[in-house]
Coordinates of C-alpha atoms in Angstrom, one line a residue:
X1 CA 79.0 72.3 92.7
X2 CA 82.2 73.7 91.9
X3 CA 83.5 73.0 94.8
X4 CA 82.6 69.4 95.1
X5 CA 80.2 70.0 98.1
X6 CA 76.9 68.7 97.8
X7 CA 75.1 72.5 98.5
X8 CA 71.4 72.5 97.2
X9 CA 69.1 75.8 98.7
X10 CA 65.9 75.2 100.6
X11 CA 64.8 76.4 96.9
X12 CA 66.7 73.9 95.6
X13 CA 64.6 71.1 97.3
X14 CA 61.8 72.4 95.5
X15 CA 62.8 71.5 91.9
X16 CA 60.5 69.4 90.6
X17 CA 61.3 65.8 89.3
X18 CA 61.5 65.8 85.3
X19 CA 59.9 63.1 82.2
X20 CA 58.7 59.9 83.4
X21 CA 55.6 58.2 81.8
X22 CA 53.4 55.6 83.7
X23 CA 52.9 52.1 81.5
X24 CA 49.5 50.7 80.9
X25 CA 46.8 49.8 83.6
X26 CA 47.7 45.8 84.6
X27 CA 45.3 43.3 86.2
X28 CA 46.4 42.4 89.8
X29 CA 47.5 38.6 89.7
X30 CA 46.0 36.8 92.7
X31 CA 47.1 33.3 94.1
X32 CA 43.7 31.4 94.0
X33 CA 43.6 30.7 97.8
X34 CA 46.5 32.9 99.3
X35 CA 46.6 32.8 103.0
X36 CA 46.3 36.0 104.6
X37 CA 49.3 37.4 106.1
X38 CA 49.6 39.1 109.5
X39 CA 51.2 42.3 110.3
X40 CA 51.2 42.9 114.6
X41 CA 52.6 46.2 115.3
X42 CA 53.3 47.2 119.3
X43 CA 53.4 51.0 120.7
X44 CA 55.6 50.9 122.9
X45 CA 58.4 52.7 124.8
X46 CA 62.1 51.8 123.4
X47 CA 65.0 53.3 122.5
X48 CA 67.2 54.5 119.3
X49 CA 70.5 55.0 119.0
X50 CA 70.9 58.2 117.5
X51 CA 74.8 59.4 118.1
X52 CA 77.0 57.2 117.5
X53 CA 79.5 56.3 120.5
X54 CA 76.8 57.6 123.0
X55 CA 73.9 55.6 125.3
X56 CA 71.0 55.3 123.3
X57 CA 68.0 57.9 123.6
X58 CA 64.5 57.1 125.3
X59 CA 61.8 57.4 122.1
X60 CA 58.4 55.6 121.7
X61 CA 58.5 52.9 118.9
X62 CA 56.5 51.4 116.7
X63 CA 57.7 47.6 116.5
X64 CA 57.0 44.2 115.1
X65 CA 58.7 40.7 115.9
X66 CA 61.0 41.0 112.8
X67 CA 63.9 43.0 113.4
X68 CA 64.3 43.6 109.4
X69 CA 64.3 47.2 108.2
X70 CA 61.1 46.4 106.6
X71 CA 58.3 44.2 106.4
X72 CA 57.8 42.7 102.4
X73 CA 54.5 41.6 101.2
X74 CA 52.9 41.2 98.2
X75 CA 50.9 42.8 95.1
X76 CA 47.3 41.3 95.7
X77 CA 48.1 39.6 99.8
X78 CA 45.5 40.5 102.1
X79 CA 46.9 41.4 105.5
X80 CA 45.3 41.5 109.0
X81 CA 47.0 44.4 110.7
X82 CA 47.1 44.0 114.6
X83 CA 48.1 47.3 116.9
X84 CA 48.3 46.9 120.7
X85 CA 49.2 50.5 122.8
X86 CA 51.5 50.4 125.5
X87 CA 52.1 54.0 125.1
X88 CA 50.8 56.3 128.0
X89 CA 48.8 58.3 125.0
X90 CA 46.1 57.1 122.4
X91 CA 47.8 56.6 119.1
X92 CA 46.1 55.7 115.4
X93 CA 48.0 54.1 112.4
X94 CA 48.8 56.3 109.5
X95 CA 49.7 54.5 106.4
X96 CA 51.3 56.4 103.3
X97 CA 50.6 55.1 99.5
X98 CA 47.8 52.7 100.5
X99 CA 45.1 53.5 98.1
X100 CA 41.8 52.5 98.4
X101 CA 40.9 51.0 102.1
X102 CA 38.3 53.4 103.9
X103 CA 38.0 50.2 106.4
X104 CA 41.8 51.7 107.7
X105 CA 41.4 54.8 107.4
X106 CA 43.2 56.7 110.5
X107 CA 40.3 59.2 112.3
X108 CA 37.9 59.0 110.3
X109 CA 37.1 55.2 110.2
X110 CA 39.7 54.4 112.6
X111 CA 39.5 56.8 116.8
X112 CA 42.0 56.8 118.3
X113 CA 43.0 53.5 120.5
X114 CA 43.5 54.3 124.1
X115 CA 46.3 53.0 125.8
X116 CA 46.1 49.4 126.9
X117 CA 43.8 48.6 124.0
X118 CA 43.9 46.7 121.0
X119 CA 43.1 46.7 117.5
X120 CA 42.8 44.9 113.9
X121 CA 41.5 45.8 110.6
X122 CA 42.5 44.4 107.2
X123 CA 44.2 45.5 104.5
X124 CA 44.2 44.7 101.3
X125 CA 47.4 45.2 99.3
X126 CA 45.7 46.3 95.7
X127 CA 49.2 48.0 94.1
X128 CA 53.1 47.3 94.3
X129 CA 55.2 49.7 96.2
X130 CA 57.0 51.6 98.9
X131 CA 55.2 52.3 101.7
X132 CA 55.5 53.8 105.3
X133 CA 53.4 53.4 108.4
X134 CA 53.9 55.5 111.7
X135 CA 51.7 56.9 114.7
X136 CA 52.5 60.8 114.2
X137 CA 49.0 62.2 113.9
X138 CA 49.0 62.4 117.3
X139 CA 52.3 62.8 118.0
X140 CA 53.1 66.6 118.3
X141 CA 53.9 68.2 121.4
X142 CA 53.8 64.8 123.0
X143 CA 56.8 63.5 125.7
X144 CA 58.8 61.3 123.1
X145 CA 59.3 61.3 119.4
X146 CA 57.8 58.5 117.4
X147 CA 59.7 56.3 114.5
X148 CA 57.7 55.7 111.2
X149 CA 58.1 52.1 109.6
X150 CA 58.8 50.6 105.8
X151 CA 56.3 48.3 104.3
X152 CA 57.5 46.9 101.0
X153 CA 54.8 45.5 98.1
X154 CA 56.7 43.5 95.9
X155 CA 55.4 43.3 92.3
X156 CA 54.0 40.3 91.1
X157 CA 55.9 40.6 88.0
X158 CA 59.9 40.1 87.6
X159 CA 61.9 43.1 88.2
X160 CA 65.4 43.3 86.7
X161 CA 67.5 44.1 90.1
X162 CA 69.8 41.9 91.9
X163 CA 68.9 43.2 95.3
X164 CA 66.3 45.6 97.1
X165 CA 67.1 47.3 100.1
X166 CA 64.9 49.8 102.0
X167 CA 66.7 53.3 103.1
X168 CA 64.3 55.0 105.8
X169 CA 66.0 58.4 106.5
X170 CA 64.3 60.2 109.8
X171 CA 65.5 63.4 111.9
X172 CA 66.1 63.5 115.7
X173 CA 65.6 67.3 117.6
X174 CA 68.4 66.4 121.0
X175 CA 68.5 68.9 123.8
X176 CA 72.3 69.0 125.3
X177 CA 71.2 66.4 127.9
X178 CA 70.7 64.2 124.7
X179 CA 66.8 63.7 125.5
X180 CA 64.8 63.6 122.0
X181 CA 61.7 66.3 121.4
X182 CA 58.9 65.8 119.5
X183 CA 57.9 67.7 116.7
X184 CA 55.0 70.9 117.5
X185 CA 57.4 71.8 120.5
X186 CA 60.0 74.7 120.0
X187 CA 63.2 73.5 118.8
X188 CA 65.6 76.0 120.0
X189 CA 69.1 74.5 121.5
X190 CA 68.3 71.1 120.2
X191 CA 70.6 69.9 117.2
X192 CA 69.2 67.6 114.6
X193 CA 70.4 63.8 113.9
X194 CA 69.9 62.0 111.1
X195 CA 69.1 58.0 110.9
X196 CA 69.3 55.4 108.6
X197 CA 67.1 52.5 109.2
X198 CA 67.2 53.5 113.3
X199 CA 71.1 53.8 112.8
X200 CA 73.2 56.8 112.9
X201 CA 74.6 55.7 109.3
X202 CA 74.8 52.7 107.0
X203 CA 77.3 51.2 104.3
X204 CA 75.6 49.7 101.2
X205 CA 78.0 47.3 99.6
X206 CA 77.6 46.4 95.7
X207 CA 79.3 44.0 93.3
X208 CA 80.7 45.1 89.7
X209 CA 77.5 45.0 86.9
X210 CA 75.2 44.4 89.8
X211 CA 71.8 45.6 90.1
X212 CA 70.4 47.7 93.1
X213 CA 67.3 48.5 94.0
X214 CA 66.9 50.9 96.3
X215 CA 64.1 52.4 98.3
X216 CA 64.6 55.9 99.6
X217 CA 61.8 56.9 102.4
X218 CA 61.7 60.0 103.9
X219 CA 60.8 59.3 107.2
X220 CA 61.4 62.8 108.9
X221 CA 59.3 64.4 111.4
X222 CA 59.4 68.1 108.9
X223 CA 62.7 68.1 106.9
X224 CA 62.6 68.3 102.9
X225 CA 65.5 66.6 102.1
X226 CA 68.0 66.2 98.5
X227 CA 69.9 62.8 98.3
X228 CA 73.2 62.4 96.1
X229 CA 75.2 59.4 95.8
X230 CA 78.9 60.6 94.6
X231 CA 80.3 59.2 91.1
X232 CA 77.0 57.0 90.6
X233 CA 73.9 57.6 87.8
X234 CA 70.8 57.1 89.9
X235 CA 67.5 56.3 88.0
X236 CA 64.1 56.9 89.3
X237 CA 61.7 54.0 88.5
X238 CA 58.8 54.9 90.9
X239 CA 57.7 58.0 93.1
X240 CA 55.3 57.1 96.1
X241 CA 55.2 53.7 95.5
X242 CA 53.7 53.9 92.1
X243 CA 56.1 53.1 88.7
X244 CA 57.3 55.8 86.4
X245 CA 58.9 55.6 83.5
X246 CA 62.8 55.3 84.2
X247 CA 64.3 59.1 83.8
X248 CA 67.7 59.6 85.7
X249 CA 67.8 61.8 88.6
X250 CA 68.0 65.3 88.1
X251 CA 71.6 66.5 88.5
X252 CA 72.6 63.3 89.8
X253 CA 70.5 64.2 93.3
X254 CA 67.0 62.9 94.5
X255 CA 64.3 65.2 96.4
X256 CA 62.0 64.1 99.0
X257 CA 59.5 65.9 101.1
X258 CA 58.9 64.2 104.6
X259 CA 56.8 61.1 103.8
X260 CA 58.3 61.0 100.0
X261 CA 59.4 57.7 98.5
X262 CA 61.7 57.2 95.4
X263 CA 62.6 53.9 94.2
X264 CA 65.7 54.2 92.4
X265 CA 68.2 51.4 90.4
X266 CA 71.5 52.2 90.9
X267 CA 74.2 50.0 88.8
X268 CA 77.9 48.7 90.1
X269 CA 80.4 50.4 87.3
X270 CA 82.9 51.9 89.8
X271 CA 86.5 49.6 90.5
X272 CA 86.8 47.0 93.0
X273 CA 87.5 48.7 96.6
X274 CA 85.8 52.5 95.6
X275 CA 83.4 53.8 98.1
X276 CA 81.1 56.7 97.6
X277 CA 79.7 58.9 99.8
X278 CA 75.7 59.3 100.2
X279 CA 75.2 62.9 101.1
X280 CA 72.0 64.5 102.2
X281 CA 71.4 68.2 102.2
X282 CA 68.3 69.8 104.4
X283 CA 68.7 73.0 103.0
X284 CA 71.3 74.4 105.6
X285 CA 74.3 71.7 105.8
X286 CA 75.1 68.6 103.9
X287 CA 75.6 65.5 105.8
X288 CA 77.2 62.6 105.1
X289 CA 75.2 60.1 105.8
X290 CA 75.8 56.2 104.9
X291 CA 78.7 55.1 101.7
X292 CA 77.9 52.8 98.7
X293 CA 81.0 50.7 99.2
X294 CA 81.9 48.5 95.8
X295 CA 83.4 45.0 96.7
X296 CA 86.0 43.0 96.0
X297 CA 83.9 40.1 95.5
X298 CA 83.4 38.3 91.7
X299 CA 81.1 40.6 89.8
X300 CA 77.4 39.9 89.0
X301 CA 77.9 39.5 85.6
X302 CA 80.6 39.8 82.7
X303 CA 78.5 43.1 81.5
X304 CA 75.7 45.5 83.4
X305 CA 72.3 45.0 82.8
X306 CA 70.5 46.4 79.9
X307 CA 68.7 49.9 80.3
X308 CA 65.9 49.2 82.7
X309 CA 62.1 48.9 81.5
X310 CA 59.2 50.6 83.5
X311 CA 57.6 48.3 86.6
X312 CA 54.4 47.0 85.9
X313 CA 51.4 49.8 86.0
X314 CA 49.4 49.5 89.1
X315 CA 46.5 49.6 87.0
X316 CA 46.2 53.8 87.9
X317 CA 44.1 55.2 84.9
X318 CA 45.9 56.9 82.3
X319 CA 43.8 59.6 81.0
X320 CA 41.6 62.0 83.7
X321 CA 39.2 63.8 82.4
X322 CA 40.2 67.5 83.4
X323 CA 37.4 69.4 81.8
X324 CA 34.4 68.3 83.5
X325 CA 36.1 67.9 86.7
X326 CA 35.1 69.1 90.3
X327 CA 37.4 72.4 91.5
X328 CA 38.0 73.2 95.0
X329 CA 40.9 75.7 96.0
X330 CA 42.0 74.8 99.8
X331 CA 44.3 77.3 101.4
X332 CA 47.7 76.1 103.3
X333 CA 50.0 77.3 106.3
X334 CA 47.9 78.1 109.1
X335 CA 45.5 76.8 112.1
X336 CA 43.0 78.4 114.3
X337 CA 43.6 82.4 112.8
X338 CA 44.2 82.9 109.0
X339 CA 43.3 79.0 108.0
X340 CA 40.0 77.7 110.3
X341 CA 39.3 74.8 108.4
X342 CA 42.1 72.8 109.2
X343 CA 42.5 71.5 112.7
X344 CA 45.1 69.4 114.4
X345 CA 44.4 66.0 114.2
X346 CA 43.1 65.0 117.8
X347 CA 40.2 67.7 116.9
X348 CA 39.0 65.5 114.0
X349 CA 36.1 63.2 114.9
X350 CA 34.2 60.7 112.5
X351 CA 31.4 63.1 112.1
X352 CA 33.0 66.5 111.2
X353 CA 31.6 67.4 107.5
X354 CA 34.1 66.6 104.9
X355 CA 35.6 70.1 103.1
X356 CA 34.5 68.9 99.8
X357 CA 32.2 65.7 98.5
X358 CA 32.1 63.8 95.1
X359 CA 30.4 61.0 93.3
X360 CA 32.7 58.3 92.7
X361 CA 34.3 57.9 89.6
X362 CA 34.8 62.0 88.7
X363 CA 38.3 63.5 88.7
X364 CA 38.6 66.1 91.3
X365 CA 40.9 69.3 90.6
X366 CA 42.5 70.8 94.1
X367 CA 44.0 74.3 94.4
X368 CA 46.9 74.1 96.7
X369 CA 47.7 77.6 97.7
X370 CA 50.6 78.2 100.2
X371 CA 50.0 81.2 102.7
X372 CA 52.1 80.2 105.0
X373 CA 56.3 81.8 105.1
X374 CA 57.9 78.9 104.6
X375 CA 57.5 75.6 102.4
X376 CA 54.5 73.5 103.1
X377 CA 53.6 69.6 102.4
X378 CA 50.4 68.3 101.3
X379 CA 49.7 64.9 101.7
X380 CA 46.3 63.1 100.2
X381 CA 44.9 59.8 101.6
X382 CA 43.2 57.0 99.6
X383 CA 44.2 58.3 96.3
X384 CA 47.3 59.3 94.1
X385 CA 47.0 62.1 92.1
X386 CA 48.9 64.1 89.0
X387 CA 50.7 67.4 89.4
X388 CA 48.8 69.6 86.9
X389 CA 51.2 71.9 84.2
X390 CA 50.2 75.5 85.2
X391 CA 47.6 76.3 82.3
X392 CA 45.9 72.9 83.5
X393 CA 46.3 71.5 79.6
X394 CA 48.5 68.6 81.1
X395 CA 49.9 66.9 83.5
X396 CA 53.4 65.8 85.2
X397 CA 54.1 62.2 83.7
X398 CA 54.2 60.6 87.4
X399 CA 52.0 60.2 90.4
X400 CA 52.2 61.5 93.7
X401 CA 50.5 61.2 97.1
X402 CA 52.7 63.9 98.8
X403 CA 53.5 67.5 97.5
X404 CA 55.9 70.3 98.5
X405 CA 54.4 73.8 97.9
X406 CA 57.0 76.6 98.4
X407 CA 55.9 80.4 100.0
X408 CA 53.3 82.0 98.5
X409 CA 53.2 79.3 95.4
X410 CA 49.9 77.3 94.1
X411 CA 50.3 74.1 92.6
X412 CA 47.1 72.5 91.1
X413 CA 46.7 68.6 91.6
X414 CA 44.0 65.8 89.8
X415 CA 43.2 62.6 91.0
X416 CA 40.1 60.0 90.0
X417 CA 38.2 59.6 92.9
X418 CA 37.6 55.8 93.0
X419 CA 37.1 54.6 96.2
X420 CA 33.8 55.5 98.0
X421 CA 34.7 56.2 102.0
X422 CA 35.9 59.5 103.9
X423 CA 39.8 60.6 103.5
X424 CA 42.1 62.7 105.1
X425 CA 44.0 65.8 104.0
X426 CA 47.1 66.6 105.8
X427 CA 49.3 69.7 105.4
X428 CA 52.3 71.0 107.6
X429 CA 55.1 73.7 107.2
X430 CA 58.4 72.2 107.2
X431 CA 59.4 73.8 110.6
X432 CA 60.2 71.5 113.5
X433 CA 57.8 73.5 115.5
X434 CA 55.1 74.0 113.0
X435 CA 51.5 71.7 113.8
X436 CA 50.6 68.7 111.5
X437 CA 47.1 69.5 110.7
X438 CA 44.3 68.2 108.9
X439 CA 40.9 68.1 107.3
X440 CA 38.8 64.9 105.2
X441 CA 36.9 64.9 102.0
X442 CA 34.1 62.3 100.8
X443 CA 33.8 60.5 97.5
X444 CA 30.3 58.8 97.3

């Protein structure tokens, strides 16, 4: 960065994400009679505003009563989720980092609700963390683009930030006529838009020695993005909603593949009035896309906080037992030709066999193998797992529930399976005109 422009290569976005060490397994701390809380979600038509200066755009949304950027919860609530379609197409939820709920799982407990119809399930809330919610397993090639959602799991435990705020990041494919396309459609003459929150930027303002906390989601339709926040230290304290220990982000810049989450701390030490640019990079052009502004106002404190401590362990088990585990190899980057097995989502019905099945409580080993020509994302349902070192004689010290894999790489992966129900596998290249597809395993 000689220059001082913020220039990471599609390469770049692969790097991975350096020391971090998970704390101890913790008991979840339930209120003895906590009411259950509600979450009712609409499909709906709506509209975003996605230039700035210019009318808004027609999308289909996915929206609650609260106009808040997120909806907060907590460790241990149990919450009765509520969807009603008024969307002209059947639709399923699809919730990322919620381990351990076969009762929601999209497809395969879960069809498909027609339009007009209603449904509820509940879910219990058994870890702390960022998560994100959307209808887009259904969504390619479909008339509108659809907008994914935060959902925030507070820890029961104090955490040593002032303030938490959510930053969902999505991408926007506009033809000239400024009508929106959905991803799975060719995206040629269309030029992409970045939002913040459903805004075409945003301004974060912090006071001298304060404290943020602050949730990055990668809400985009098939963009890997890198994140950098000028003349700021930036450390990561979780990864997909479960804690790490703190490590500071590698050169100063954060990567996310689409449905990534970092949680990040981010300390006030610049002078009264400075404002910094937050600049994301898709691999082609860096954008400037929201500023942490420092205020004038009274600092928090005489002095910043002390080095942060790790977030209370969601109780995921430290040691997995890699030598007696179950080995699968599953193929990436293609549908119907070179890669059968997966299909696109609306193909998947509750009784399609699973690609692999295991007895509950063994560790399962997957062979991710990229075929496709450009970098694709895996994403596991219903369990986090650990990025295995390449001789398999360790692991990365963090979980994850989303990988990157680039061309013609193979990453291995190891998660406990704990939960008995049937799961989903998704994969896509990250090409705006590349399928989301899919396939489900079993644990027993």
């Amino acid at each position: 960065m000689t220059d001082g422009i913020f220039r990471p290569t599609r390469r770049g976005l692969l790097a991975g994400l350096g020391g971090a060490i998970l704390s101890p397994g913790l008991p979840v701390r339930r209120a003895a009679a906590a009411p259950r809380q509600v979450l009712a979600l609409q499909a709906r038509p709506g509209t975003a505003a996605l230039r700035g200066g210019a009318a808004d755009t027609p999308v289909w949304s996915l929206s609650e009563a609260t106009p808040d950027a997120a909806r907060r919860f907590r460790r241990g609530d149990e919450v009765e989720v509520s969807l009603e379609n008024q969307l002209p197409i059947p639709v399923v939820l699809n919730c990322h980092g919620v381990d351990g709920n076969p009762g929601a799982e999209p497809l395969t407990a879960r069809p498909p609700l027609a339009p007009g119809a209603k449904d509820s399930f509940v879910m219990p809330l058994r870890h702390a963390g960022t998560l994100m919610c959307d209808l887009r397993l259904l969504g390619d090639g479909q008339a509108r683009p659809l907008p994914a959602r935060a959902i925030i799991v507070g820890e029961t435990e104090p955490v040593a930030a002032d303030r938490d705020e959510v930053f969902l990041i999505e991408d926007w494919r506009l033809r000239p006529d400024g009508g929106a396309i959905a991803p799975g459609a060719d995206a040629k003459d269309t030029a992409t838009h970045y939002t913040i929150n459903g805004r075409p930027a945003a301004d974060i303002n912090i006071r001298a020695n304060e404290r943020l906390r602050l949730r990055l989601i990668n809400g985009c339709q098939r963009n890997a993005i890198a994140l950098k926040i000028e003349d700021h230290d930036v450390l990561v304290v979780a990864i997909d909603g479960q804690p790490a220990e703190p490590f500071p982000a590698r050169n100063g810049a954060l990567v996310l593949a689409p449905g990534s989450r970092i949680d990040a701390f981010i300390d006030g030490t610049r002078p009264a009035g400075s404002v910094s640019p937050i600049v994301l990079h898709d691999g082609k052009a860096p954008h400037t896309i929201g500023r942490l502004v420092t205020s004038g106002d009274a600092p928090a404190r005489n002095a910043p906080l002390p080095p942060a401590k790790a977030l209370a362990s969601n109780g995921l088990p430290p040691q997995l037992d890699l030598k007696n585990a179950l080995r699968f190899e599953l193929a990436l980057g293609g549908a119907g030709g070179s890669q059968p097995d997966w299909v696109p989502p609306a193909n998947l019905t509750a009784t399609v066999a699973p690609t692999f099945r295991v007895k509950a409580g063994r560790v399962v080993v997957l062979a991710l193998t990229n075929r496709a020509s450009t970098p694709s994302v895996f994403h596991l349902h219903g369990h986090h797992f650990r990025l295995l070192d390449r001789l398999d004689d360790g692991w990365k010290p963090f979980w994850l529930d989303t990988l990157m894999i680039d061309a013609g790489q193979t990453q291995r992966v190891a998660f406990a399976a704990e939960t008995k129900g049937r799961w989903l596998m998704e994969t896509m290249a990250t090409d705006w005109a590349a399928p989301r597809l899919v396939r489900c395993y079993a644990v027993e």
